[in-house]
PDB file of C-alpha atoms in Angstrom:
ATOM      1  CA  GLU A   1       6.294  47.198   6.245  1.00  0.00           C
ATOM      2  CA  ALA A   2       9.794  46.142   5.203  1.00  0.00           C
ATOM      3  CA  GLN A   3      12.395  48.294   5.071  1.00  0.00           C
ATOM      4  CA  VAL A   4      15.702  49.580   5.120  1.00  0.00           C
ATOM      5  CA  THR A   5      16.019  53.217   7.729  1.00  0.00           C
ATOM      6  CA  GLN A   6      18.661  55.897   7.592  1.00  0.00           C
ATOM      7  CA  ASN A   7      19.774  58.345   9.367  1.00  0.00           C
ATOM      8  CA  PRO A   8      20.423  61.248   8.775  1.00  0.00           C
ATOM      9  CA  ARG A   9      19.683  61.825   4.957  1.00  0.00           C
ATOM     10  CA  TYR A  10      22.090  64.519   4.472  1.00  0.00           C
ATOM     11  CA  LEU A  11      24.764  66.312   7.048  1.00  0.00           C
ATOM     12  CA  ILE A  12      27.324  68.785   6.293  1.00  0.00           C
ATOM     13  CA  THR A  13      30.602  68.557   8.769  1.00  0.00           C
ATOM     14  CA  VAL A  14      34.108  69.980   8.951  1.00  0.00           C
ATOM     15  CA  THR A  15      37.063  67.994   9.269  1.00  0.00           C
ATOM     16  CA  GLY A  16      38.263  66.201  12.126  1.00  0.00           C
ATOM     17  CA  LYS A  17      34.451  66.296  13.656  1.00  0.00           C
ATOM     18  CA  LYS A  18      33.592  62.725  14.401  1.00  0.00           C
ATOM     19  CA  LEU A  19      29.926  61.396  13.376  1.00  0.00           C
ATOM     20  CA  THR A  20      27.847  58.037  12.898  1.00  0.00           C
ATOM     21  CA  VAL A  21      25.075  57.087  10.351  1.00  0.00           C
ATOM     22  CA  THR A  22      22.785  54.502  12.246  1.00  0.00           C
ATOM     23  CA  CYS A  23      20.775  51.696  10.032  1.00  0.00           C
ATOM     24  CA  SER A  24      19.166  49.676  10.882  1.00  0.00           C
ATOM     25  CA  GLN A  25      16.644  47.043   9.353  1.00  0.00           C
ATOM     26  CA  ASN A  26      13.361  45.036  10.597  1.00  0.00           C
ATOM     27  CA  MET A  27      13.667  42.423   7.919  1.00  0.00           C
ATOM     28  CA  ASN A  28      16.011  40.117  10.564  1.00  0.00           C
ATOM     29  CA  HIS A  29      18.489  39.631   8.248  1.00  0.00           C
ATOM     30  CA  GLU A  30      21.445  38.434   9.155  1.00  0.00           C
ATOM     31  CA  TYR A  31      23.755  40.465   6.449  1.00  0.00           C
ATOM     32  CA  MET A  32      24.123  43.910   6.717  1.00  0.00           C
ATOM     33  CA  SER A  33      27.175  46.506   4.356  1.00  0.00           C
ATOM     34  CA  TRP A  34      27.201  49.780   4.260  1.00  0.00           C
ATOM     35  CA  TYR A  35      28.264  51.006   1.165  1.00  0.00           C
ATOM     36  CA  ARG A  36      29.380  55.077  -0.260  1.00  0.00           C
ATOM     37  CA  GLN A  37      29.069  55.990  -3.953  1.00  0.00           C
ATOM     38  CA  ASP A  38      30.972  58.528  -6.018  1.00  0.00           C
ATOM     39  CA  PRO A  39      30.570  60.162  -9.315  1.00  0.00           C
ATOM     40  CA  GLY A  40      32.355  57.916 -11.684  1.00  0.00           C
ATOM     41  CA  LEU A  41      33.348  55.775  -9.141  1.00  0.00           C
ATOM     42  CA  GLY A  42      29.977  53.001  -8.438  1.00  0.00           C
ATOM     43  CA  LEU A  43      29.296  51.423  -5.305  1.00  0.00           C
ATOM     44  CA  ARG A  44      32.056  50.240  -3.448  1.00  0.00           C
ATOM     45  CA  GLN A  45      31.151  47.840  -0.215  1.00  0.00           C
ATOM     46  CA  ILE A  46      33.207  50.081   2.673  1.00  0.00           C
ATOM     47  CA  TYR A  47      32.554  47.149   6.046  1.00  0.00           C
ATOM     48  CA  TYR A  48      30.360  44.154   5.601  1.00  0.00           C
ATOM     49  CA  SER A  49      27.995  41.890   8.886  1.00  0.00           C
ATOM     50  CA  MET A  50      27.490  38.352   8.382  1.00  0.00           C
ATOM     51  CA  ASN A  51      26.100  38.816  12.414  1.00  0.00           C
ATOM     52  CA  VAL A  52      25.162  39.768  15.229  1.00  0.00           C
ATOM     53  CA  GLU A  53      29.489  40.835  16.571  1.00  0.00           C
ATOM     54  CA  VAL A  54      31.091  39.711  12.936  1.00  0.00           C
ATOM     55  CA  THR A  55      31.915  42.515  10.778  1.00  0.00           C
ATOM     56  CA  ASP A  56      34.687  42.311   7.343  1.00  0.00           C
ATOM     57  CA  LYS A  57      36.399  44.848   5.904  1.00  0.00           C
ATOM     58  CA  GLY A  58      35.892  45.541   2.460  1.00  0.00           C
ATOM     59  CA  ASP A  59      37.216  47.702  -0.592  1.00  0.00           C
ATOM     60  CA  VAL A  60      37.736  50.974   1.380  1.00  0.00           C
ATOM     61  CA  PRO A  61      37.476  50.961   4.867  1.00  0.00           C
ATOM     62  CA  GLU A  62      39.941  53.159   5.631  1.00  0.00           C
ATOM     63  CA  GLY A  63      38.346  56.239   7.806  1.00  0.00           C
ATOM     64  CA  TYR A  64      35.173  53.923   8.799  1.00  0.00           C
ATOM     65  CA  LYS A  65      34.739  52.032  11.555  1.00  0.00           C
ATOM     66  CA  VAL A  66      31.494  49.610  12.105  1.00  0.00           C
ATOM     67  CA  SER A  67      30.177  47.625  14.761  1.00  0.00           C
ATOM     68  CA  ARG A  68      27.518  45.397  14.686  1.00  0.00           C
ATOM     69  CA  LYS A  69      26.100  44.891  19.128  1.00  0.00           C
ATOM     70  CA  GLU A  70      22.107  44.172  17.629  1.00  0.00           C
ATOM     71  CA  LYS A  71      21.118  42.507  15.131  1.00  0.00           C
ATOM     72  CA  ARG A  72      19.058  45.104  12.901  1.00  0.00           C
ATOM     73  CA  ASN A  73      21.274  48.273  13.604  1.00  0.00           C
ATOM     74  CA  PHE A  74      24.321  48.862  11.750  1.00  0.00           C
ATOM     75  CA  PRO A  75      26.064  52.351  11.607  1.00  0.00           C
ATOM     76  CA  LEU A  76      29.007  53.715  10.742  1.00  0.00           C
ATOM     77  CA  ILE A  77      31.446  55.816  12.391  1.00  0.00           C
ATOM     78  CA  LEU A  78      33.628  57.673  11.032  1.00  0.00           C
ATOM     79  CA  GLU A  79      36.261  59.721  13.795  1.00  0.00           C
ATOM     80  CA  SER A  80      37.586  61.889  12.409  1.00  0.00           C
ATOM     81  CA  PRO A  81      35.948  62.851   8.865  1.00  0.00           C
ATOM     82  CA  SER A  82      38.193  64.426   5.424  1.00  0.00           C
ATOM     83  CA  PRO A  83      37.015  65.651   2.810  1.00  0.00           C
ATOM     84  CA  ASN A  84      37.386  63.023   0.883  1.00  0.00           C
ATOM     85  CA  GLN A  85      35.285  61.052   2.926  1.00  0.00           C
ATOM     86  CA  THR A  86      32.468  62.998   1.461  1.00  0.00           C
ATOM     87  CA  SER A  87      30.431  60.722  -0.432  1.00  0.00           C
ATOM     88  CA  LEU A  88      26.874  59.590  -0.727  1.00  0.00           C
ATOM     89  CA  TYR A  89      26.258  56.506   1.432  1.00  0.00           C
ATOM     90  CA  PHE A  90      24.078  53.379   1.808  1.00  0.00           C
ATOM     91  CA  CYS A  91      23.527  50.452   4.101  1.00  0.00           C
ATOM     92  CA  ALA A  92      21.832  47.502   2.360  1.00  0.00           C
ATOM     93  CA  SER A  93      20.648  44.530   4.882  1.00  0.00           C
ATOM     94  CA  SER A  94      20.063  40.658   3.121  1.00  0.00           C
ATOM     95  CA  ASP A  95      19.634  36.818   3.556  1.00  0.00           C
ATOM     96  CA  PRO A  96      22.575  35.427   3.102  1.00  0.00           C
ATOM     97  CA  THR A  97      21.255  32.753   2.810  1.00  0.00           C
ATOM     98  CA  ASP A  98      19.071  33.682  -0.278  1.00  0.00           C
ATOM     99  CA  SER A  99      20.048  32.300  -3.273  1.00  0.00           C
ATOM    100  CA  TYR A 100      21.709  35.334  -5.017  1.00  0.00           C
ATOM    101  CA  ASN A 101      22.113  37.904  -0.905  1.00  0.00           C
ATOM    102  CA  GLU A 102      19.176  40.174  -2.909  1.00  0.00           C
ATOM    103  CA  GLN A 103      20.873  43.627  -1.339  1.00  0.00           C
ATOM    104  CA  PHE A 104      18.263  45.806  -0.060  1.00  0.00           C
ATOM    105  CA  PHE A 105      19.324  49.463   0.143  1.00  0.00           C
ATOM    106  CA  GLY A 106      18.313  51.459   2.351  1.00  0.00           C
ATOM    107  CA  PRO A 107      17.199  55.659   0.814  1.00  0.00           C
ATOM    108  CA  GLY A 108      20.659  56.999   1.235  1.00  0.00           C
ATOM    109  CA  THR A 109      23.219  59.892   3.128  1.00  0.00           C
ATOM    110  CA  ARG A 110      24.761  62.234   1.392  1.00  0.00           C
ATOM    111  CA  LEU A 111      27.946  63.385   4.077  1.00  0.00           C
ATOM    112  CA  THR A 112      29.870  66.515   2.963  1.00  0.00           C
ATOM    113  CA  VAL A 113      32.927  66.957   5.134  1.00  0.00           C
ATOM    114  CA  LEU A 114      34.508  70.861   4.777  1.00  0.00           C
TER     115      LEU A 114
ATOM    116  CA  GLY B   1      40.350  45.169  -5.669  1.00  0.00           C
ATOM    117  CA  GLN B   2      37.603  42.727  -7.743  1.00  0.00           C
ATOM    118  CA  GLN B   3      36.088  44.661 -10.508  1.00  0.00           C
ATOM    119  CA  LEU B   4      32.970  44.131 -12.925  1.00  0.00           C
ATOM    120  CA  ASN B   5      33.399  47.157 -16.235  1.00  0.00           C
ATOM    121  CA  GLN B   6      30.213  48.482 -17.567  1.00  0.00           C
ATOM    122  CA  SER B   7      29.462  49.616 -20.587  1.00  0.00           C
ATOM    123  CA  PRO B   8      28.626  52.431 -21.258  1.00  0.00           C
ATOM    124  CA  GLN B   9      29.031  54.375 -18.707  1.00  0.00           C
ATOM    125  CA  SER B  10      26.009  56.969 -20.546  1.00  0.00           C
ATOM    126  CA  MET B  11      23.778  56.452 -22.650  1.00  0.00           C
ATOM    127  CA  PHE B  12      21.092  59.389 -24.016  1.00  0.00           C
ATOM    128  CA  ILE B  13      18.236  57.264 -25.938  1.00  0.00           C
ATOM    129  CA  GLN B  14      15.172  58.713 -27.644  1.00  0.00           C
ATOM    130  CA  GLU B  15      12.258  57.315 -25.282  1.00  0.00           C
ATOM    131  CA  GLY B  16      10.267  53.719 -27.258  1.00  0.00           C
ATOM    132  CA  GLU B  17      14.177  53.201 -28.451  1.00  0.00           C
ATOM    133  CA  ASP B  18      15.802  49.630 -27.095  1.00  0.00           C
ATOM    134  CA  VAL B  19      18.729  49.905 -25.097  1.00  0.00           C
ATOM    135  CA  SER B  20      21.704  47.663 -24.224  1.00  0.00           C
ATOM    136  CA  MET B  21      24.608  47.209 -21.887  1.00  0.00           C
ATOM    137  CA  ASN B  22      26.520  45.161 -20.769  1.00  0.00           C
ATOM    138  CA  CYS B  23      29.098  44.372 -17.792  1.00  0.00           C
ATOM    139  CA  THR B  24      32.487  42.100 -17.861  1.00  0.00           C
ATOM    140  CA  SER B  25      34.425  40.532 -15.269  1.00  0.00           C
ATOM    141  CA  SER B  26      38.560  39.363 -15.966  1.00  0.00           C
ATOM    142  CA  SER B  27      37.179  36.817 -13.590  1.00  0.00           C
ATOM    143  CA  ILE B  28      34.241  33.970 -13.367  1.00  0.00           C
ATOM    144  CA  PHE B  29      31.185  35.273 -11.590  1.00  0.00           C
ATOM    145  CA  ASN B  30      28.348  32.342 -10.749  1.00  0.00           C
ATOM    146  CA  THR B  31      26.080  33.939 -10.026  1.00  0.00           C
ATOM    147  CA  TRP B  32      25.330  38.188 -12.213  1.00  0.00           C
ATOM    148  CA  LEU B  33      22.728  40.022 -10.868  1.00  0.00           C
ATOM    149  CA  TRP B  34      21.494  44.061 -12.183  1.00  0.00           C
ATOM    150  CA  TYR B  35      20.162  46.947 -10.002  1.00  0.00           C
ATOM    151  CA  LYS B  36      18.037  50.133 -10.738  1.00  0.00           C
ATOM    152  CA  GLN B  37      18.884  53.306  -9.157  1.00  0.00           C
ATOM    153  CA  ASP B  38      16.159  55.475  -9.792  1.00  0.00           C
ATOM    154  CA  PRO B  39      16.849  59.359  -9.155  1.00  0.00           C
ATOM    155  CA  GLY B  40      17.206  59.752  -5.484  1.00  0.00           C
ATOM    156  CA  GLU B  41      17.272  56.093  -4.193  1.00  0.00           C
ATOM    157  CA  GLY B  42      18.441  53.315  -3.237  1.00  0.00           C
ATOM    158  CA  PRO B  43      19.551  50.407  -6.058  1.00  0.00           C
ATOM    159  CA  VAL B  44      16.555  47.602  -6.395  1.00  0.00           C
ATOM    160  CA  LEU B  45      16.780  43.981  -8.133  1.00  0.00           C
ATOM    161  CA  LEU B  46      15.525  43.908 -11.565  1.00  0.00           C
ATOM    162  CA  ILE B  47      16.531  40.264 -12.424  1.00  0.00           C
ATOM    163  CA  ALA B  48      19.429  36.875 -11.024  1.00  0.00           C
ATOM    164  CA  LEU B  49      21.257  35.086 -12.942  1.00  0.00           C
ATOM    165  CA  TYR B  50      22.277  31.252 -11.402  1.00  0.00           C
ATOM    166  CA  LYS B  51      23.599  30.066 -15.013  1.00  0.00           C
ATOM    167  CA  ALA B  52      25.972  30.509 -17.474  1.00  0.00           C
ATOM    168  CA  GLY B  53      24.013  30.847 -20.202  1.00  0.00           C
ATOM    169  CA  GLU B  54      20.239  31.513 -19.282  1.00  0.00           C
ATOM    170  CA  LEU B  55      18.854  34.043 -20.379  1.00  0.00           C
ATOM    171  CA  THR B  56      15.791  36.004 -17.901  1.00  0.00           C
ATOM    172  CA  SER B  57      13.201  38.321 -18.769  1.00  0.00           C
ATOM    173  CA  ASN B  58      11.494  40.698 -16.826  1.00  0.00           C
ATOM    174  CA  GLY B  59       8.483  42.690 -18.576  1.00  0.00           C
ATOM    175  CA  ARG B  60      10.356  44.848 -20.807  1.00  0.00           C
ATOM    176  CA  LEU B  61      13.741  43.733 -19.400  1.00  0.00           C
ATOM    177  CA  THR B  62      15.921  40.791 -20.669  1.00  0.00           C
ATOM    178  CA  ALA B  63      19.399  39.395 -19.252  1.00  0.00           C
ATOM    179  CA  GLN B  64      21.513  36.817 -20.390  1.00  0.00           C
ATOM    180  CA  PHE B  65      24.720  35.407 -17.652  1.00  0.00           C
ATOM    181  CA  GLY B  66      27.668  34.769 -20.655  1.00  0.00           C
ATOM    182  CA  ILE B  67      28.370  31.715 -21.348  1.00  0.00           C
ATOM    183  CA  THR B  68      31.493  32.260 -20.156  1.00  0.00           C
ATOM    184  CA  ARG B  69      31.075  33.329 -17.037  1.00  0.00           C
ATOM    185  CA  LYS B  70      32.485  36.382 -17.486  1.00  0.00           C
ATOM    186  CA  ASP B  71      29.841  37.827 -18.770  1.00  0.00           C
ATOM    187  CA  SER B  72      26.602  39.433 -18.558  1.00  0.00           C
ATOM    188  CA  PHE B  73      23.996  42.551 -20.687  1.00  0.00           C
ATOM    189  CA  LEU B  74      20.818  43.421 -20.473  1.00  0.00           C
ATOM    190  CA  ASN B  75      18.255  45.157 -23.276  1.00  0.00           C
ATOM    191  CA  ILE B  76      15.033  46.713 -22.297  1.00  0.00           C
ATOM    192  CA  SER B  77      13.378  46.662 -24.622  1.00  0.00           C
ATOM    193  CA  ALA B  78      10.589  49.886 -25.473  1.00  0.00           C
ATOM    194  CA  SER B  79      11.982  52.596 -23.548  1.00  0.00           C
ATOM    195  CA  ILE B  80       9.874  54.390 -21.605  1.00  0.00           C
ATOM    196  CA  PRO B  81      10.592  57.720 -20.084  1.00  0.00           C
ATOM    197  CA  SER B  82      10.181  56.192 -15.761  1.00  0.00           C
ATOM    198  CA  ASP B  83      13.226  53.892 -17.269  1.00  0.00           C
ATOM    199  CA  VAL B  84      16.004  56.919 -16.539  1.00  0.00           C
ATOM    200  CA  GLY B  85      17.728  55.314 -13.794  1.00  0.00           C
ATOM    201  CA  ILE B  86      21.890  54.071 -13.245  1.00  0.00           C
ATOM    202  CA  TYR B  87      21.835  50.511 -14.173  1.00  0.00           C
ATOM    203  CA  PHE B  88      24.510  48.805 -12.003  1.00  0.00           C
ATOM    204  CA  CYS B  89      25.895  45.022 -12.537  1.00  0.00           C
ATOM    205  CA  ALA B  90      26.783  43.058 -10.323  1.00  0.00           C
ATOM    206  CA  GLY B  91      27.992  39.739  -8.431  1.00  0.00           C
ATOM    207  CA  PRO B  92      29.470  38.114  -4.630  1.00  0.00           C
ATOM    208  CA  ARG B  93      32.109  37.351  -4.616  1.00  0.00           C
ATOM    209  CA  ASP B  94      33.089  35.005  -1.237  1.00  0.00           C
ATOM    210  CA  ASP B  95      31.163  36.794   1.600  1.00  0.00           C
ATOM    211  CA  LYS B  96      31.592  40.080  -0.178  1.00  0.00           C
ATOM    212  CA  ILE B  97      29.000  42.160  -2.706  1.00  0.00           C
ATOM    213  CA  ILE B  98      30.839  43.747  -6.013  1.00  0.00           C
ATOM    214  CA  PHE B  99      29.072  46.977  -7.833  1.00  0.00           C
ATOM    215  CA  GLY B 100      29.898  48.006 -11.052  1.00  0.00           C
ATOM    216  CA  LYS B 101      30.250  51.507 -11.989  1.00  0.00           C
ATOM    217  CA  GLY B 102      26.927  51.778 -13.566  1.00  0.00           C
ATOM    218  CA  THR B 103      25.889  52.538 -16.933  1.00  0.00           C
ATOM    219  CA  ARG B 104      23.414  56.240 -15.969  1.00  0.00           C
ATOM    220  CA  LEU B 105      20.462  55.907 -18.750  1.00  0.00           C
ATOM    221  CA  HIS B 106      18.889  59.028 -20.394  1.00  0.00           C
ATOM    222  CA  ILE B 107      15.624  59.103 -21.940  1.00  0.00           C
ATOM    223  CA  LEU B 108      14.984  62.458 -24.338  1.00  0.00           C
ATOM    224  CA  PRO B 109      11.157  62.915 -25.255  1.00  0.00           C
TER     225      PRO B 109
END
């Protein structure tokens, strides 16, 4: 089954404790992306990657890191989480040669930073 | 950053009613996309629009690409309970994907 998986689905942590949210896709997509969803703010793109070893900032990259060492994986790293990073996070992948770059989303990771 | 303005922010309607929502931008988009997010899940693409003035249907959903390329409309006819969720408009801008803030649809029994 074609899918995007994220782990963990739920995470409660404390300020300053480094964490990684994993993302994996099995559709051989070149484009991968991370979004955060906050009430009243919609979906905002954090980082995206056009291909292996190529990553770029989205609209809200501060406080986040990503890496793309393999085509299928795109982990999101919070080196020193803060309470304002409490949010619902989505990973997505797509084929950028597709005429409209349809994003296929994972199930989401709900992060709480105390 | 780039903004897509969606309205209304939320809607409360009776089952069976028609729904209309829109999305506007201060700049031109060459593609408009409409996604739906069911409660507890990630968004899923509903409709994609490529040409100014284009009208596209998907079952009870109809979307239009505004002639100015700065807006788009989504209509849902004869709403049913499973239409509940958040509807997002989106558009590609350079290599990024820009999403609106969403319209949350509630259906009253």
